[in-house]
Short mmCIF file of C-alpha atoms in Angstrom, two decimals:
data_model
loop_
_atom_site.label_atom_id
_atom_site.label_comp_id
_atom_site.label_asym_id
_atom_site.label_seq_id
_atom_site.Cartn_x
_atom_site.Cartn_y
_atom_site.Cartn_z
CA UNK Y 1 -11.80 -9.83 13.56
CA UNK Y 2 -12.08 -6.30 13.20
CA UNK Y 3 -9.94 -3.90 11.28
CA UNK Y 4 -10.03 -0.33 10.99
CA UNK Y 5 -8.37 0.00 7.65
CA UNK Y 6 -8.53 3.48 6.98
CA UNK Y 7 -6.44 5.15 9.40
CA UNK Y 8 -2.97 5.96 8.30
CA UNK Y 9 -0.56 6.66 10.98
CA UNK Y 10 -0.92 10.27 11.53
CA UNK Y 11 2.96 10.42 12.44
CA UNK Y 12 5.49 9.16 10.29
CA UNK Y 13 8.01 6.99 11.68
CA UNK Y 14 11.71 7.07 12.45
CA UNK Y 15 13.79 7.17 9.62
CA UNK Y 16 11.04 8.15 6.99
CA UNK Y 17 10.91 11.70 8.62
CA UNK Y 18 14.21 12.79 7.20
CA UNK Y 19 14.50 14.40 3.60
CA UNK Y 20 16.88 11.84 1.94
CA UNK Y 21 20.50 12.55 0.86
CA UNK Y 22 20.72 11.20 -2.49
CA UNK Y 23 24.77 10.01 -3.83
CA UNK Y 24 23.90 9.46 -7.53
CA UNK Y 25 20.28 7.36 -6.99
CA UNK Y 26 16.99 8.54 -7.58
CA UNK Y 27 15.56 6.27 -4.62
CA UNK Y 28 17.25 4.22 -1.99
CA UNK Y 29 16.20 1.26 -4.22
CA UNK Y 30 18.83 -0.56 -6.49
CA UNK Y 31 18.06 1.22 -10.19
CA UNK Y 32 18.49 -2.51 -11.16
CA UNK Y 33 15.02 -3.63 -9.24
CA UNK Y 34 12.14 -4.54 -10.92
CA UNK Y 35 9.55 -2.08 -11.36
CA UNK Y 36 6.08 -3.61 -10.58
CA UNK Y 37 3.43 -1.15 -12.71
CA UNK Y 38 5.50 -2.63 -15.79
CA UNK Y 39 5.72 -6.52 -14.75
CA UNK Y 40 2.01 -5.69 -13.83
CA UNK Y 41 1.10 -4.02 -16.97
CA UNK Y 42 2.35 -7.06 -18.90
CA UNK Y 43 0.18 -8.82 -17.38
CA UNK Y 44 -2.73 -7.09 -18.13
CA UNK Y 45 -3.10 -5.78 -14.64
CA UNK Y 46 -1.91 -2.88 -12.34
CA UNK Y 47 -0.48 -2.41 -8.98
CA UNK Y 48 -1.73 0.63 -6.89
CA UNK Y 49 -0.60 1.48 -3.63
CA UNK Y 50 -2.47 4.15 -1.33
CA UNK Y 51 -1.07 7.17 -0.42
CA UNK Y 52 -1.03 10.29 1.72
CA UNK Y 53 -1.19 13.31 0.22
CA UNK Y 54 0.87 15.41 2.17
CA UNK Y 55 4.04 13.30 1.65
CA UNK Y 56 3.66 12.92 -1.92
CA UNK Y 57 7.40 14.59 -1.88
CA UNK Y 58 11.01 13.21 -2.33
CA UNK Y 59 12.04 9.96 -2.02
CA UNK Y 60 7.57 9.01 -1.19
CA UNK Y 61 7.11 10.50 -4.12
CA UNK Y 62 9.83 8.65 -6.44
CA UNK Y 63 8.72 5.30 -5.30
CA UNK Y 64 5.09 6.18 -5.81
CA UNK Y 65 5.19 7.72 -9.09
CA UNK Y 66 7.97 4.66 -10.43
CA UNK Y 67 6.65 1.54 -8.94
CA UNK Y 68 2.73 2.20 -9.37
CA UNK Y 69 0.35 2.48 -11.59
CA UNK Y 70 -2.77 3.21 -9.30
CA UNK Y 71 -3.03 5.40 -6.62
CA UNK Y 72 -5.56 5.53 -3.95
CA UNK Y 73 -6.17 8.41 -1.71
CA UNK Y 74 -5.93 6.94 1.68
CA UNK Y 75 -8.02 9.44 3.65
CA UNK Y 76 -8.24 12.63 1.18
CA UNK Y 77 -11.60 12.13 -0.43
CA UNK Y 78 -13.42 10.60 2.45
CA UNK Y 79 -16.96 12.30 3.39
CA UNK Y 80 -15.28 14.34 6.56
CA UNK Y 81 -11.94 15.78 4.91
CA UNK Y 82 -14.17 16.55 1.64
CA UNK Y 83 -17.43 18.11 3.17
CA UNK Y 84 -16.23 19.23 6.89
CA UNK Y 85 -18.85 21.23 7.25
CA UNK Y 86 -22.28 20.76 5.33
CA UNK Y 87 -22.38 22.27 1.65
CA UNK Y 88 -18.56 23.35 2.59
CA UNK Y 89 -16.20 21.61 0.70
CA UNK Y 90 -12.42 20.82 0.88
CA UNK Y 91 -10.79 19.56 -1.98
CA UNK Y 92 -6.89 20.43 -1.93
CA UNK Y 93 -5.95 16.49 -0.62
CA UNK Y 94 -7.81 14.92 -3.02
CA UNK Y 95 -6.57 17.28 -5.73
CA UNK Y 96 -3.67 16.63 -4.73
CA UNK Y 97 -3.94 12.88 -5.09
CA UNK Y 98 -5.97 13.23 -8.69
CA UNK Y 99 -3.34 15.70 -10.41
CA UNK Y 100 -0.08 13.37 -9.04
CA UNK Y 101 -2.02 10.35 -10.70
CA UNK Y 102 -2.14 12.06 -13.93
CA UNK Y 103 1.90 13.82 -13.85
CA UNK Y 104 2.39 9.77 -13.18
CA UNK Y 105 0.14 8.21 -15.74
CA UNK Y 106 -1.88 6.59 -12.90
CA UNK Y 107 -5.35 5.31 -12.76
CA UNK Y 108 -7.07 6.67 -9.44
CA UNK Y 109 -9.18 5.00 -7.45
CA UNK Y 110 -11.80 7.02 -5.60
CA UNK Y 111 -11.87 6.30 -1.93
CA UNK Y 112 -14.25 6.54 -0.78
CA UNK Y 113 -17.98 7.85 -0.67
CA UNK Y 114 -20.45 5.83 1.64
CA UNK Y 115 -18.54 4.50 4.92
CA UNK Y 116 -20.33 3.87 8.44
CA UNK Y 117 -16.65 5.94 9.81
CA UNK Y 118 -14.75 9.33 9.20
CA UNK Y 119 -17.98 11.21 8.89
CA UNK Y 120 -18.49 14.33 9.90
CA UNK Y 121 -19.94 15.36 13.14
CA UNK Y 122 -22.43 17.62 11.45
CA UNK Y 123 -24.08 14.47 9.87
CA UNK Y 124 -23.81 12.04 12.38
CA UNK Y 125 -25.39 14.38 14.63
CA UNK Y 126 -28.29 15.43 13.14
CA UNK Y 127 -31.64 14.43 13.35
CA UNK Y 128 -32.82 13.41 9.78
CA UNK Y 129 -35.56 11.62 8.33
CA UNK Y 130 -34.92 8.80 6.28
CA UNK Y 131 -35.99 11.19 2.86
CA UNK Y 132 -33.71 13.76 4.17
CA UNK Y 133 -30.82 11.19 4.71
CA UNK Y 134 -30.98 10.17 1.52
CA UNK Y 135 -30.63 12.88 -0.26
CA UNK Y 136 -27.57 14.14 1.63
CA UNK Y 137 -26.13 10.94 0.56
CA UNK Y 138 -26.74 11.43 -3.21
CA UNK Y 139 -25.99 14.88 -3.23
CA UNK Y 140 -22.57 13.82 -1.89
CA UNK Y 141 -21.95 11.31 -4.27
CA UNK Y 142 -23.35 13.79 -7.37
CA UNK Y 143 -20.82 16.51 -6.11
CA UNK Y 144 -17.94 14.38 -4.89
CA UNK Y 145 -18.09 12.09 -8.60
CA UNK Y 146 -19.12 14.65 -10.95
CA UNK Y 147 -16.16 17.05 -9.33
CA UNK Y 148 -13.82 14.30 -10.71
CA UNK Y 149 -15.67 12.73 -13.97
CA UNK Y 150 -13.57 11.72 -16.55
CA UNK Y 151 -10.10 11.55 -14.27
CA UNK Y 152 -11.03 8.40 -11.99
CA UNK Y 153 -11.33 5.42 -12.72
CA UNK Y 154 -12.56 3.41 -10.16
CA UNK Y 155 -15.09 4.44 -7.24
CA UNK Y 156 -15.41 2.61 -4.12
CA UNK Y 157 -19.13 3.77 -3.84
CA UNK Y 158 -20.23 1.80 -0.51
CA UNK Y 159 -17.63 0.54 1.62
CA UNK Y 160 -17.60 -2.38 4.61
CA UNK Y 161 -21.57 -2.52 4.42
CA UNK Y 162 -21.28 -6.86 6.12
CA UNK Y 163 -20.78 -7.73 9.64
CA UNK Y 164 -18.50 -10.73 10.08
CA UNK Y 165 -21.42 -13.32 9.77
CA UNK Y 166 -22.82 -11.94 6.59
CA UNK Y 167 -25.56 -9.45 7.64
CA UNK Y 168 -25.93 -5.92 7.17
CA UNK Y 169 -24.30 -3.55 9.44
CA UNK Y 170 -25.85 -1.25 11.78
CA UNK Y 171 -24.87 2.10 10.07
CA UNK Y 172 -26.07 5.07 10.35
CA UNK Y 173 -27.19 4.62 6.79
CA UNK Y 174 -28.95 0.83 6.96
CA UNK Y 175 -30.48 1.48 10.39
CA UNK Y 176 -31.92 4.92 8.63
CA UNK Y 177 -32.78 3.90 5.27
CA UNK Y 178 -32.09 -0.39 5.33
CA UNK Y 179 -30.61 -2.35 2.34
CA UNK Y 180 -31.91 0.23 -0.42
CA UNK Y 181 -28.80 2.37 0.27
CA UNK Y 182 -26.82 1.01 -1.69
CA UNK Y 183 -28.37 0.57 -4.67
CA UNK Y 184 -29.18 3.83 -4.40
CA UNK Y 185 -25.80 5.16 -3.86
CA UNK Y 186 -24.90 3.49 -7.18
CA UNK Y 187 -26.99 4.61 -9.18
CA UNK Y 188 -26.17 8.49 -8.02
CA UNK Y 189 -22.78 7.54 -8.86
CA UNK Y 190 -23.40 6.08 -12.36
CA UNK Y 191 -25.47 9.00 -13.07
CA UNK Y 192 -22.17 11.43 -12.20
CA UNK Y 193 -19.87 9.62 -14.31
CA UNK Y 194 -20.99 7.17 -16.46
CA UNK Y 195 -17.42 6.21 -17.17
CA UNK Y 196 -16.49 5.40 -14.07
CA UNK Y 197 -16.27 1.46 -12.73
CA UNK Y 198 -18.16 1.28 -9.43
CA UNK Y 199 -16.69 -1.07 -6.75
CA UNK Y 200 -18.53 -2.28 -3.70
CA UNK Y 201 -15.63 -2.81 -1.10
CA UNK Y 202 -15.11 -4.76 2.56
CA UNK Y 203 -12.57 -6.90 4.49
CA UNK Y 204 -12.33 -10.17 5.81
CA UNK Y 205 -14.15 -11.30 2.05
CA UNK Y 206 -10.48 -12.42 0.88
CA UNK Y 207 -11.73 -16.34 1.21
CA UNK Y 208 -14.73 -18.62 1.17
CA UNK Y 209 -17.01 -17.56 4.67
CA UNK Y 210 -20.24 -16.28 6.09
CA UNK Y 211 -19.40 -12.49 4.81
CA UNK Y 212 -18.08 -13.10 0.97
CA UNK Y 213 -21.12 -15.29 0.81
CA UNK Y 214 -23.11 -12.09 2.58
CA UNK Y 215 -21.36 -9.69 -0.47
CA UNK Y 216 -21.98 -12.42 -3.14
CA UNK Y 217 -26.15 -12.65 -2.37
CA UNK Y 218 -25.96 -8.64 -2.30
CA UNK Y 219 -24.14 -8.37 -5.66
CA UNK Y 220 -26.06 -11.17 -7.68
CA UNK Y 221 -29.03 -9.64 -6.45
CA UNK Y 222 -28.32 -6.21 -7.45
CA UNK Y 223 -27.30 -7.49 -10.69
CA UNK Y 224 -31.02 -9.03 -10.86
CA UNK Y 225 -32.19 -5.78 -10.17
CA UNK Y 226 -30.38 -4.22 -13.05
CA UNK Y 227 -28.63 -1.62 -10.27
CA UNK Y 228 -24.90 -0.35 -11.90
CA UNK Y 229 -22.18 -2.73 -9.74
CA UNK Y 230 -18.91 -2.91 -12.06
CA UNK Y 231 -16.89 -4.81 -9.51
CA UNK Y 232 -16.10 -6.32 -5.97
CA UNK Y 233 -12.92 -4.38 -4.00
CA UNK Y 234 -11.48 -7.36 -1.77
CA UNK Y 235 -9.43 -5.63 0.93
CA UNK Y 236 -6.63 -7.87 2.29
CA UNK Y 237 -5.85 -6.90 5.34
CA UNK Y 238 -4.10 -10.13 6.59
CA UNK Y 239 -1.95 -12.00 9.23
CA UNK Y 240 1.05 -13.47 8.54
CA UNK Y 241 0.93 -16.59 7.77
CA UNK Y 242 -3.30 -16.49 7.02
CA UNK Y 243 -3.76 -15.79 3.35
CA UNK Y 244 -7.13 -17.76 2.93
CA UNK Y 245 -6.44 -20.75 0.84
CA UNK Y 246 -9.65 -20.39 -0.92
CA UNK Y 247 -8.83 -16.51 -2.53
CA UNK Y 248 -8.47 -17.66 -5.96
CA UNK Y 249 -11.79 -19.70 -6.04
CA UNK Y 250 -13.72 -16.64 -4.10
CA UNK Y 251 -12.52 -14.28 -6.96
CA UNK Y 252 -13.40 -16.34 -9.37
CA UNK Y 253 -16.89 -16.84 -8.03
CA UNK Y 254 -17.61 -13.01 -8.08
CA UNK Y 255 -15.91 -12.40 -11.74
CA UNK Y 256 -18.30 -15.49 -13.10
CA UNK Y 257 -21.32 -13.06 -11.87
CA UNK Y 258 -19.90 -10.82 -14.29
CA UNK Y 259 -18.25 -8.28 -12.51
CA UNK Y 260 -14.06 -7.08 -12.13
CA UNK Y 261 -12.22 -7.79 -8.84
CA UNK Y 262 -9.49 -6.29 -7.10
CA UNK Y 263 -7.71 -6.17 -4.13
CA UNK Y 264 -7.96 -3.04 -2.77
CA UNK Y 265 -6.06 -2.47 0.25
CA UNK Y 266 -3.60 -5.61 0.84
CA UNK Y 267 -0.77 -5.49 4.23
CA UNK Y 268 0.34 -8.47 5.74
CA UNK Y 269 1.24 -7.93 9.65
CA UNK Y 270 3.21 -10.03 11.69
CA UNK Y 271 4.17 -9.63 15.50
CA UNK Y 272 7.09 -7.85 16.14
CA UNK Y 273 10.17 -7.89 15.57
CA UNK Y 274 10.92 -8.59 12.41
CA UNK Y 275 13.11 -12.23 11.58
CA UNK Y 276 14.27 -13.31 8.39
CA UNK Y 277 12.02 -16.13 8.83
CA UNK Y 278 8.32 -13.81 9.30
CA UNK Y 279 9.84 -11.63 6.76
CA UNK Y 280 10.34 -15.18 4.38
CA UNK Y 281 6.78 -16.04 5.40
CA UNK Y 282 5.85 -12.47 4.14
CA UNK Y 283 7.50 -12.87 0.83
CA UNK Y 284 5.48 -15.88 0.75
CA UNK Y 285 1.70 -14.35 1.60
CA UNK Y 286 2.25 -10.84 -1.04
CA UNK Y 287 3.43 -13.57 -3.52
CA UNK Y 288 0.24 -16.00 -2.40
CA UNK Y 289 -2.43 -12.87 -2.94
CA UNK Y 290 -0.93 -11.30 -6.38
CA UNK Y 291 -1.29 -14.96 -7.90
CA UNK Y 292 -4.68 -15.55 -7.11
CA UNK Y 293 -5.14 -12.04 -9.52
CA UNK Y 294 -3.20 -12.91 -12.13
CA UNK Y 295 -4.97 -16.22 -12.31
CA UNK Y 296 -8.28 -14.81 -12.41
CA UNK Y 297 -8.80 -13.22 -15.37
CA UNK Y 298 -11.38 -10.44 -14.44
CA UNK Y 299 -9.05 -9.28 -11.28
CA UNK Y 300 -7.89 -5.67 -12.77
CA UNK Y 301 -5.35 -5.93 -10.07
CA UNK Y 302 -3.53 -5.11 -6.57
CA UNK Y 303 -3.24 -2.25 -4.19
CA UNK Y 304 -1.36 -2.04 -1.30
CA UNK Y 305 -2.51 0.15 1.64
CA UNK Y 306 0.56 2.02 1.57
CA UNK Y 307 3.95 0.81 0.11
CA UNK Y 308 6.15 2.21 2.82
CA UNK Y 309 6.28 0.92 6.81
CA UNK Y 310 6.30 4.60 7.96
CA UNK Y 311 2.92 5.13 6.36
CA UNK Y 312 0.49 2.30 7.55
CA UNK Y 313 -1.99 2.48 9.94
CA UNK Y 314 -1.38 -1.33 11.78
CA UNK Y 315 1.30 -0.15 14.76
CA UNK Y 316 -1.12 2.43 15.89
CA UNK Y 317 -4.31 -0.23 15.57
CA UNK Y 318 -2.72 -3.15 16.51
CA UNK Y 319 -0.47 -3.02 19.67
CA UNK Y 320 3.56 -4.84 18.54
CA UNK Y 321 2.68 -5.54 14.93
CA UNK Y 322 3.68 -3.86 12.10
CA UNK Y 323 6.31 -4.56 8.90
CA UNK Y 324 3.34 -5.03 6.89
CA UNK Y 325 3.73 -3.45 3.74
CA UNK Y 326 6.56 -3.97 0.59
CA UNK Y 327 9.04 -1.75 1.83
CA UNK Y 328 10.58 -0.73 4.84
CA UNK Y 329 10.74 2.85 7.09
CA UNK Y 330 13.71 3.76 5.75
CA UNK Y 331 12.07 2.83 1.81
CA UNK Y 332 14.17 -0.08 1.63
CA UNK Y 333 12.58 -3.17 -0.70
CA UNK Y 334 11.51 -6.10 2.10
CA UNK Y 335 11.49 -9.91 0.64
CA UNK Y 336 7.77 -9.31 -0.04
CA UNK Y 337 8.42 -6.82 -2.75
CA UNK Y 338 10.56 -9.46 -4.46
CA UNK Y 339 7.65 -11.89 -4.09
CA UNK Y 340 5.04 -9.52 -5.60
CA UNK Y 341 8.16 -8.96 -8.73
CA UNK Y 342 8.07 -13.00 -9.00
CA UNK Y 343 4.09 -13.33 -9.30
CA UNK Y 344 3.90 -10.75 -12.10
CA UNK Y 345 6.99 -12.81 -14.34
CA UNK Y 346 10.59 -11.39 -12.87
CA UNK Y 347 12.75 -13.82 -12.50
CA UNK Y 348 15.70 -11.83 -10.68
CA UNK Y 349 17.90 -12.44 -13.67
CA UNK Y 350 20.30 -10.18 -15.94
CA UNK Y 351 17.15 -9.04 -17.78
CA UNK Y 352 14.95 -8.09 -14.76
CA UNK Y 353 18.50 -7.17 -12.74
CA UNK Y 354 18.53 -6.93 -9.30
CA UNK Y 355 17.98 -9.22 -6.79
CA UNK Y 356 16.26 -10.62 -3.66
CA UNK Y 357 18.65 -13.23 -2.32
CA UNK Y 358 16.68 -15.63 -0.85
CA UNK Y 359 18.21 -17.71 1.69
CA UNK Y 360 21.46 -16.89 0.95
CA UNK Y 361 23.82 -15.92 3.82
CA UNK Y 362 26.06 -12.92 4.04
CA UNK Y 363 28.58 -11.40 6.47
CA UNK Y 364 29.24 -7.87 6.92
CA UNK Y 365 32.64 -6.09 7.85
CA UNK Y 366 32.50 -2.49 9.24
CA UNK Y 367 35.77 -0.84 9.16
CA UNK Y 368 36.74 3.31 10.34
CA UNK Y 369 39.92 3.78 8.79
CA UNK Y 370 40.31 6.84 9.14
CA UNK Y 371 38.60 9.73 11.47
CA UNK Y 372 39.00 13.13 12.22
CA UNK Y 373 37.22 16.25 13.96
CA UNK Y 374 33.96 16.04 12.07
CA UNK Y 375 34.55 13.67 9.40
CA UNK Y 376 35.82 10.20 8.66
CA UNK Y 377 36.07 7.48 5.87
CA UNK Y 378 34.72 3.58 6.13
CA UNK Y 379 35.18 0.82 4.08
CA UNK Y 380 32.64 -2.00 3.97
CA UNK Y 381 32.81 -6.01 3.07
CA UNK Y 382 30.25 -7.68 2.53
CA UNK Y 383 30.73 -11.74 1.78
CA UNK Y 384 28.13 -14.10 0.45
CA UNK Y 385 28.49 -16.98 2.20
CA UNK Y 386 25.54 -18.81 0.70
CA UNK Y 387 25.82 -21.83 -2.29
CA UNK Y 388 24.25 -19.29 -4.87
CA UNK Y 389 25.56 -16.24 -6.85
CA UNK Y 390 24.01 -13.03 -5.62
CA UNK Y 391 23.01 -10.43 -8.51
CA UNK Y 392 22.77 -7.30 -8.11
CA UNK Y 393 23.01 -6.25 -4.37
CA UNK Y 394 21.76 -3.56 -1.74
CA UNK Y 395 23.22 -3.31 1.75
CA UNK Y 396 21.53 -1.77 4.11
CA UNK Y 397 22.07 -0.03 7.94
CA UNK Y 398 21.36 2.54 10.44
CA UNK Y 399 23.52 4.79 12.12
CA UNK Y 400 23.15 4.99 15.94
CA UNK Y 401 24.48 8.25 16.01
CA UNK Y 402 23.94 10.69 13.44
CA UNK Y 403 26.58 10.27 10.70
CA UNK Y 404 26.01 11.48 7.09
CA UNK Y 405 27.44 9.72 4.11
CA UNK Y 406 29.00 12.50 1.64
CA UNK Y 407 30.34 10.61 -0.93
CA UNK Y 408 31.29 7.15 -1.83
CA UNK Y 409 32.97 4.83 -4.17
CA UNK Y 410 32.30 1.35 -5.73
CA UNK Y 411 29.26 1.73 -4.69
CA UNK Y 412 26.21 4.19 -5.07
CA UNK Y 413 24.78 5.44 -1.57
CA UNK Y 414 21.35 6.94 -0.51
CA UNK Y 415 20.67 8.34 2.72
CA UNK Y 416 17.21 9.13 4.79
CA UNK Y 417 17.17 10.06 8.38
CA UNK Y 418 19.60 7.31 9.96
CA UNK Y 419 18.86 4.89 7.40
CA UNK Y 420 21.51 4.24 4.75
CA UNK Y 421 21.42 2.34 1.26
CA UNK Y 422 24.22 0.82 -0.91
CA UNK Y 423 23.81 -0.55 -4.25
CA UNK Y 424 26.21 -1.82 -6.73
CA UNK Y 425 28.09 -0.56 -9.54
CA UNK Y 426 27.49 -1.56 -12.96
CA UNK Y 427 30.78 -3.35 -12.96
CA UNK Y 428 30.58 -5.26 -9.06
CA UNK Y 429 26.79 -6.48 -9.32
CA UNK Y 430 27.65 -10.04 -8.80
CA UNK Y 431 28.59 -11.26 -5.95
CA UNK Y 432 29.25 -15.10 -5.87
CA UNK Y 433 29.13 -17.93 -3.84
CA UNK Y 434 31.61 -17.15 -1.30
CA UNK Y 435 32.91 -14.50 -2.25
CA UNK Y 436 33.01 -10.37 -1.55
CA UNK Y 437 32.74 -7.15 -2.32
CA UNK Y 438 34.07 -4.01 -0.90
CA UNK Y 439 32.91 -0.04 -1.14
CA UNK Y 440 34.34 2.53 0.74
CA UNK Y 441 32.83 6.42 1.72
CA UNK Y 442 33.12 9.84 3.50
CA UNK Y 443 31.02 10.96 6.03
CA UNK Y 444 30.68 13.43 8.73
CA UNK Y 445 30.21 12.62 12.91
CA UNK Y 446 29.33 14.65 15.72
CA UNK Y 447 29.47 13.35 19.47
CA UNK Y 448 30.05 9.97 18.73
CA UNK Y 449 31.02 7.36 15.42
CA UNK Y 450 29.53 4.23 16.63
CA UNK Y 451 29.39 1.24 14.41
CA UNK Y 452 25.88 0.32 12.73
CA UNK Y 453 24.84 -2.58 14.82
CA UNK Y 454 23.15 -4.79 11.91
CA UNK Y 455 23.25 -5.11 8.67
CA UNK Y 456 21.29 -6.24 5.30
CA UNK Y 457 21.57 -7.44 2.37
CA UNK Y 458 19.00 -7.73 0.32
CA UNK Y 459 16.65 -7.40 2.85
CA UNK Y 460 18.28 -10.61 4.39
CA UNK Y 461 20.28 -9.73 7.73
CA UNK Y 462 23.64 -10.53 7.40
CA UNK Y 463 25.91 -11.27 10.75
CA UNK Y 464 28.53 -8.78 11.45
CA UNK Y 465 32.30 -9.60 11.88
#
């Protein structure tokens, strides 16, 4: 199957729009929530997300800068926003992406500098000999690396260079100059930063199959050839459901050639909408792809292709599918982000705090109890009706209607756009097997006060009542 990674959404979505109203909380997620650039860290690893430059702001930028320790530019340093124009160069994205890396203590990874798409028309158009080709492509890669030597750590030099069955693509670069491309782009980008670890990166490798076999001939011949390949970027764009049972032993296979791995640009999509059970199955797959890199001991790690629902690319690609990546629109933790916690060592208890509840069950009660010309006050039970203690908890909703929390009690509220976020106090974390907890707030109405129609908790849906 095709995928066209590489194009983020160019709107964002819904409730992500909205500066958020913060009630005491950094983020909407619970302060008690694992924090996966530590858990990954301790295991020798890190876990990267992409990004978009231009929302690198508020409540985007918390969760980026917290959970993360990689960033990848999703589109900022890619041959047609960098060099628009020939010998022209724009470089206030990728700037941007490089000096929120370091305020963050991030690695970067550099993203990226020979692709068959995003190029500019000026190139694509022009009539070149093969010499002339070729030396537009190293002087790109000279520029592009030496501009950033020292602060990146990671270059994806050539990217999605296999069709499906294992041959070359058709590019404008093979079809000009054929398979010496890409040693050639290489070895320009050794030469601008020797430092730097350079990554040849495609999708649909993940498993065993006709095109990781076409990507393991290129790099063991390279190797051979004594042409600079540090390591093999793995992309993961998966289905639901279809996280190739052979990942671990296809990493493996690549790191025993002597080169790092990583997985560079992992979202699992599922059909919409989104049921406890897909987003269980979800949990499942992020858990599923972050253990085959911790159990390979040459896979430097895990990067999602954007953390947040409101920022990925697959709803504009792929017609009714989305909910792909760790968190929702509205920057609320999904199940999966609990599953990549659980790979890298949290358990969900006291120490790690927080908590995804599994299959537990919960009810929600919704109460006005009081209301006036622009304001009123709500209380809110929520009851675990599962066999298991819940601890620590997050409920989550959206208002139909515009309402604004202003301030709340027993509880500690964030608000973006419609969406809304409640996490416990230090002193009501635990909620247990059948039993409640209640937190109350102000907020202001206009034109109507309707009820939230659904709740979570958790990320779990709760019934109402």
């Amino acid at each position: 199957m095709r995928f066209h990674p590489h194009v983020f959404r160019r709107a964002a979505l819904g409730l992500a729009t909205a500066g958020a109203l913060l009630l005491g909380l950094a983020t909407p997620s619970n302060a008690a929530d694992p924090v996966l650039r530590d858990l990954a860290q301790a295991k020798g690893k890190y876990y990267g997300t992409a990004v978009t430059a231009s929302k690198l702001t508020g409540t985007y930028a918390d969760i980026a800068g917290s959970q993360f320790n990689s960033i990848t530019p999703g589109n900022e340093m890619k041959w047609e926003s960098v060099e628009p124009s020939r010998g022209s160069y724009n470089w206030s994205g990728a700037d941007a992406v490089v000096g929120f890396a370091e305020a963050h203590d991030m690695r970067v990874r550099g993203h990226t500098l020979v692709w068959h798409s995003q190029l500019p028309g000026w190139l694509t158009n022009g009539s070149w000999t093969a010499d002339q080709l070729r030396t537009l492509m190293t002087d790109h890669i000279t520029t592009e690396v030496g501009r950033y030597k020292g602060r990146i750590n990671h270059w994806d030099v050539v990217n999605e260079p296999f069709n499906e069955d294992g041959t070359f693509r058709q590019s404008l670069w093979y079809t000009k100059l054929g398979q010496s491309y890409i040693a050639d782009a290489l070895r320009a980008a050794r030469a601008a930063d020797p430092d730097a670890k350079l990554y040849l990166n495609d999708y649909n490798t993940d498993g065993l199959g006709a095109k990781s076999d076409g990507m393991y001939n290129l790099v063991k011949s390279l190797k051979a050839q004594g042409v600079p390949i540090d390591g093999v970027g793995f992309q993961g764009h998966l289905i639901l459901g279809q996280v190739p049972s052979t990942m671990k032993a296809n990493l493996q296979r690549f790191a025993d050639l002597g080169v790092d791995v990583a997985v560079t640009e992992l979202d699992i999509r599922m059909t919409l909408p989104a049921t406890d059970a897909k987003l269980a199955q979800q949990k499942a797959d992020y858990r599923a792809v972050t253990d085959a890199c911790v159990a390979v001991a040459r896979c430097e790690g895990v990067t999602v292709w954007g953390f947040t629902d409101s920022d990925s690319w697959i709803p504009d690609v792929f017609d009714g599918q989305g909910a792909s990546t760790p968190y929702d629109e509205g920057y609320r933790p999904k199940p999966a982000y609990y599953g990549i916690a659980e790979s890298l060592g949290w358990t969900g208890d006291g120490g790690g705090g927080g908590g995804d509840p599994g299959p537990t069950g919960c009810t929600v009660g919704y109460t006005v109890t009081s209301q006036w010309n622009t304001g009123f006050t709500a209380n809110v039970t929520v009851k675990n009706t599962g066999s298991s203690p819940v601890n620590g908890w997050q409920v989550a909703w959206t208002y139909p209607s515009g309402q604004r929390v202003t301030s709340a009690w027993n509880a500690t509220v964030a608000q973006s756009g419609a969406g809304v976020t409640a996490s416990n106090a230090s002193y009501n974390a635990t909620i247990g097997a059948g039993g409640s907890v209640s937190f109350g707030f102000n907020g202001t109405w206009s034109g109507a006060n309707a009820a939230p129609a659904a709740f979570t908790l958790n990320g779990t849906a709760c019934t109402t009542g």
